[in-house]
mmCIF file of C-alpha atoms and ligand atoms in Angstrom:
data_model
loop_
_atom_site.group_PDB
_atom_site.id
_atom_site.type_symbol
_atom_site.label_atom_id
_atom_site.label_comp_id
_atom_site.label_asym_id
_atom_site.label_seq_id
_atom_site.Cartn_x
_atom_site.Cartn_y
_atom_site.Cartn_z
ATOM 1 C CA MET A 1 113.513 126.960 144.530
ATOM 2 C CA PRO A 2 114.722 125.543 147.878
ATOM 3 C CA ASP A 3 112.273 124.538 150.625
ATOM 4 C CA PRO A 4 110.701 127.486 152.405
ATOM 5 C CA ILE A 5 112.134 128.679 155.698
ATOM 6 C CA ARG A 6 109.371 128.740 158.283
ATOM 7 C CA VAL A 7 109.687 131.239 161.115
ATOM 8 C CA CYS A 8 107.474 131.668 164.170
ATOM 9 C CA PHE A 9 107.798 134.680 166.476
ATOM 10 C CA VAL A 10 106.717 133.984 170.040
ATOM 11 C CA CYS A 11 105.884 136.291 172.962
ATOM 12 C CA LEU A 12 103.636 135.844 175.995
ATOM 13 C CA GLY A 13 100.222 137.000 174.826
ATOM 14 C CA ASN A 14 100.606 137.023 171.010
ATOM 15 C CA ILE A 15 98.913 140.421 170.921
ATOM 16 C CA CYS A 16 101.826 142.919 171.142
ATOM 17 C CA ARG A 17 105.396 141.891 170.356
ATOM 18 C CA SER A 18 105.124 138.749 168.227
ATOM 19 C CA PRO A 19 102.342 140.000 165.910
ATOM 20 C CA THR A 20 104.426 143.158 165.450
ATOM 21 C CA ALA A 21 107.427 141.028 164.452
ATOM 22 C CA GLU A 22 105.280 138.915 162.109
ATOM 23 C CA ALA A 23 103.820 142.032 160.449
ATOM 24 C CA ILE A 24 107.199 143.749 160.029
ATOM 25 C CA MET A 25 108.818 140.598 158.650
ATOM 26 C CA ALA A 26 106.012 139.994 156.148
ATOM 27 C CA HIS A 27 106.150 143.655 155.133
ATOM 28 C CA ARG A 28 109.934 143.713 154.722
ATOM 29 C CA LEU A 29 109.960 140.417 152.827
ATOM 30 C CA GLY A 30 107.713 142.060 150.277
ATOM 31 C CA PHE A 31 110.669 144.296 149.340
ATOM 32 C CA ASP A 32 113.497 141.735 149.549
ATOM 33 C CA ASP A 33 114.342 139.040 147.042
ATOM 34 C CA LEU A 34 116.108 136.515 149.244
ATOM 35 C CA GLY A 35 116.043 133.726 146.678
ATOM 36 C CA VAL A 36 114.175 131.622 149.213
ATOM 37 C CA HIS A 37 110.554 131.621 150.256
ATOM 38 C CA VAL A 38 110.087 132.589 153.916
ATOM 39 C CA GLU A 39 106.836 131.902 155.772
ATOM 40 C CA VAL A 40 106.097 133.813 158.960
ATOM 41 C CA GLU A 41 103.631 133.282 161.788
ATOM 42 C CA SER A 42 103.401 134.230 165.452
ATOM 43 C CA ALA A 43 102.093 132.689 168.662
ATOM 44 C CA GLY A 44 102.111 133.153 172.438
ATOM 45 C CA THR A 45 103.355 130.947 175.241
ATOM 46 C CA GLY A 46 100.295 131.984 177.296
ATOM 47 C CA ASP A 47 96.624 131.408 176.509
ATOM 48 C CA TRP A 48 94.937 134.509 178.012
ATOM 49 C CA HIS A 49 94.402 136.251 174.679
ATOM 50 C CA VAL A 50 93.717 133.303 172.385
ATOM 51 C CA GLY A 51 91.253 134.414 169.689
ATOM 52 C CA HIS A 52 91.933 138.126 170.231
ATOM 53 C CA PRO A 53 93.226 140.540 167.573
ATOM 54 C CA PRO A 54 96.538 142.353 168.199
ATOM 55 C CA ASP A 55 96.471 145.047 170.927
ATOM 56 C CA GLU A 56 95.146 148.339 169.557
ATOM 57 C CA ARG A 57 98.342 150.137 170.650
ATOM 58 C CA ALA A 58 100.446 147.687 168.611
ATOM 59 C CA ARG A 59 98.085 148.090 165.660
ATOM 60 C CA GLY A 60 98.266 151.878 166.011
ATOM 61 C CA GLU A 61 102.058 151.879 165.971
ATOM 62 C CA ALA A 62 102.158 149.603 162.937
ATOM 63 C CA ALA A 63 99.616 151.785 161.132
ATOM 64 C CA ARG A 64 101.731 154.893 161.829
ATOM 65 C CA ARG A 65 104.685 153.114 160.204
ATOM 66 C CA GLY A 66 102.671 151.910 157.217
ATOM 67 C CA VAL A 67 102.938 148.243 158.194
ATOM 68 C CA PRO A 68 99.744 146.190 157.739
ATOM 69 C CA MET A 69 98.930 144.074 160.798
ATOM 70 C CA ALA A 70 96.188 141.479 161.197
ATOM 71 C CA GLY A 71 95.866 138.122 162.874
ATOM 72 C CA VAL A 72 94.262 136.301 165.756
ATOM 73 C CA ALA A 73 96.201 135.260 168.860
ATOM 74 C CA ARG A 74 96.959 131.606 169.393
ATOM 75 C CA GLN A 75 99.067 129.582 171.793
ATOM 76 C CA PHE A 76 102.296 127.866 170.680
ATOM 77 C CA THR A 77 102.082 124.081 171.076
ATOM 78 C CA ALA A 78 104.644 121.269 171.162
ATOM 79 C CA ASP A 79 103.417 120.192 167.702
ATOM 80 C CA ASP A 80 104.450 123.579 166.306
ATOM 81 C CA PHE A 81 108.099 122.569 166.619
ATOM 82 C CA GLY A 82 107.487 120.244 163.671
ATOM 83 C CA ARG A 83 106.126 123.091 161.553
ATOM 84 C CA PHE A 84 108.887 125.677 162.016
ATOM 85 C CA ASP A 85 112.617 125.907 161.313
ATOM 86 C CA LEU A 86 113.203 128.921 163.539
ATOM 87 C CA VAL A 87 111.273 129.773 166.703
ATOM 88 C CA LEU A 88 112.183 133.290 167.808
ATOM 89 C CA ALA A 89 111.324 134.263 171.367
ATOM 90 C CA MET A 90 110.893 137.878 172.387
ATOM 91 C CA ASP A 91 112.576 137.478 175.761
ATOM 92 C CA ALA A 92 114.422 135.003 177.947
ATOM 93 C CA ASP A 93 111.272 133.987 179.876
ATOM 94 C CA ASN A 94 109.511 132.981 176.693
ATOM 95 C CA ARG A 95 112.635 131.225 175.438
ATOM 96 C CA GLU A 96 112.698 129.136 178.610
ATOM 97 C CA ALA A 97 108.972 128.346 178.303
ATOM 98 C CA LEU A 98 109.538 127.215 174.711
ATOM 99 C CA ARG A 99 112.554 125.092 175.599
ATOM 100 C CA ALA A 100 110.519 123.434 178.360
ATOM 101 C CA LEU A 101 107.783 122.639 175.818
ATOM 102 C CA ALA A 102 110.199 121.270 173.195
ATOM 103 C CA PRO A 103 109.705 117.508 172.649
ATOM 104 C CA SER A 104 113.380 116.889 171.703
ATOM 105 C CA PRO A 105 116.814 118.504 171.827
ATOM 106 C CA GLU A 106 116.496 119.135 168.068
ATOM 107 C CA ALA A 107 113.260 121.030 168.670
ATOM 108 C CA ALA A 108 114.797 123.018 171.535
ATOM 109 C CA ALA A 109 117.697 123.976 169.242
ATOM 110 C CA LYS A 110 115.243 125.811 166.959
ATOM 111 C CA VAL A 111 114.579 128.355 169.727
ATOM 112 C CA HIS A 112 116.531 131.618 169.668
ATOM 113 C CA LEU A 113 116.018 135.184 170.851
ATOM 114 C CA LEU A 114 114.896 137.619 168.160
ATOM 115 C CA ARG A 115 117.217 140.334 169.472
ATOM 116 C CA GLU A 116 120.243 138.159 168.760
ATOM 117 C CA PHE A 117 119.752 139.737 165.309
ATOM 118 C CA ASP A 118 119.552 143.341 166.623
ATOM 119 C CA PRO A 119 122.852 145.115 165.855
ATOM 120 C CA GLN A 120 122.040 147.568 168.661
ATOM 121 C CA ALA A 121 121.197 144.971 171.313
ATOM 122 C CA HIS A 122 124.505 145.513 173.156
ATOM 123 C CA GLY A 123 124.139 142.239 175.013
ATOM 124 C CA ASN A 124 120.510 142.858 176.066
ATOM 125 C CA HIS A 125 118.516 140.357 174.070
ATOM 126 C CA ASP A 126 115.035 140.932 175.509
ATOM 127 C CA VAL A 127 112.255 142.865 173.791
ATOM 128 C CA PRO A 128 110.573 144.314 176.911
ATOM 129 C CA ASP A 129 106.880 143.575 177.312
ATOM 130 C CA PRO A 130 105.044 146.858 176.548
ATOM 131 C CA TYR A 131 101.582 145.608 177.601
ATOM 132 C CA PHE A 132 101.445 147.157 181.088
ATOM 133 C CA GLY A 133 103.561 150.193 180.245
ATOM 134 C CA VAL A 134 103.026 153.589 178.671
ATOM 135 C CA SER A 135 102.080 153.908 175.023
ATOM 136 C CA GLU A 136 105.584 155.176 174.083
ATOM 137 C CA GLY A 137 106.726 151.657 174.930
ATOM 138 C CA PHE A 138 105.089 150.497 171.741
ATOM 139 C CA ALA A 139 107.184 152.833 169.571
ATOM 140 C CA GLU A 140 110.383 151.623 171.282
ATOM 141 C CA MET A 141 109.270 148.019 170.918
ATOM 142 C CA PHE A 142 108.527 148.575 167.227
ATOM 143 C CA ASP A 143 111.999 150.065 166.611
ATOM 144 C CA MET A 144 113.712 147.181 168.418
ATOM 145 C CA VAL A 145 111.733 144.554 166.547
ATOM 146 C CA ASP A 146 112.239 146.358 163.235
ATOM 147 C CA ARG A 147 116.045 146.417 163.645
ATOM 148 C CA SER A 148 116.035 142.762 164.699
ATOM 149 C CA VAL A 149 113.865 141.650 161.791
ATOM 150 C CA ALA A 150 116.116 143.528 159.346
ATOM 151 C CA GLY A 151 119.081 141.671 160.890
ATOM 152 C CA LEU A 152 117.231 138.377 160.659
ATOM 153 C CA ILE A 153 116.431 138.919 156.982
ATOM 154 C CA ALA A 154 120.087 139.758 156.286
ATOM 155 C CA HIS A 155 121.089 136.582 158.132
ATOM 156 C CA ILE A 156 118.684 134.419 156.142
ATOM 157 C CA GLY A 157 119.864 136.063 152.926
ATOM 158 C CA SER A 158 123.499 135.321 153.747
ATOM 159 C CA THR A 159 122.959 131.699 154.763
ATOM 160 C CA ARG A 160 120.321 130.557 152.274
ATOM 161 C CA PRO A 161 121.048 127.357 150.391
ATOM 162 C CA THR A 162 122.348 127.962 146.864
ATOM 163 C CA GLY A 163 121.772 126.024 143.678
HETATM 164 P P1 4NP B 1 102.872 140.289 174.369
HETATM 165 O O1 4NP B 1 102.322 141.263 175.511
HETATM 166 O O2 4NP B 1 103.445 139.098 175.078
HETATM 167 O O3 4NP B 1 103.901 141.109 173.694
HETATM 168 O O4 4NP B 1 101.681 139.961 173.496
HETATM 169 C C1 4NP B 1 101.474 140.831 176.546
HETATM 170 C C2 4NP B 1 100.122 140.806 176.343
HETATM 171 C C3 4NP B 1 99.296 140.432 177.381
HETATM 172 C C4 4NP B 1 99.830 140.079 178.603
HETATM 173 C C5 4NP B 1 101.192 140.093 178.791
HETATM 174 C C6 4NP B 1 102.016 140.461 177.758
HETATM 175 N N1 4NP B 1 98.984 139.719 179.666
HETATM 176 O O5 4NP B 1 99.486 139.464 180.772
HETATM 177 O O6 4NP B 1 97.750 139.670 179.498
#
């Protein structure tokens, strides 16, 4: 078995978008045999919600879709770059915050936008922040993240080391 691929999803608060991505990825990986072990976590670039569970609207949307969601918010740190192979930001602001935190060019190169894997992104690679919006925003966010995570899993499956 090759080394695991370690993925961290990162948004601002780590209570809406990134825990949704972590939950969907863990759920989908339960059905996919990629031939490689994938570990998933999530974190926020901000510290306002550290220690909090995911937002109840995000949890409600996940529950409606049959996706288990748990976790406690934490802030992404410079040391985390050593623990992950892929750091997937939910939007360009968070990508810039992560790049600014990266201790080396190699670390910065681990940062990508999750929606680069969304076949329906049409050039818009941000997952909009649903926190201050209406509750329907959470369903849209879930769909966007779900498509992106499916694309990410297909990407990992097609590029995994063989042998
Ligand atoms: P998230 O959403 O980044 O998807 O977890 C947010 C949660 C909280 C805040 C902003 C975005 N906030 O400003 O408190």
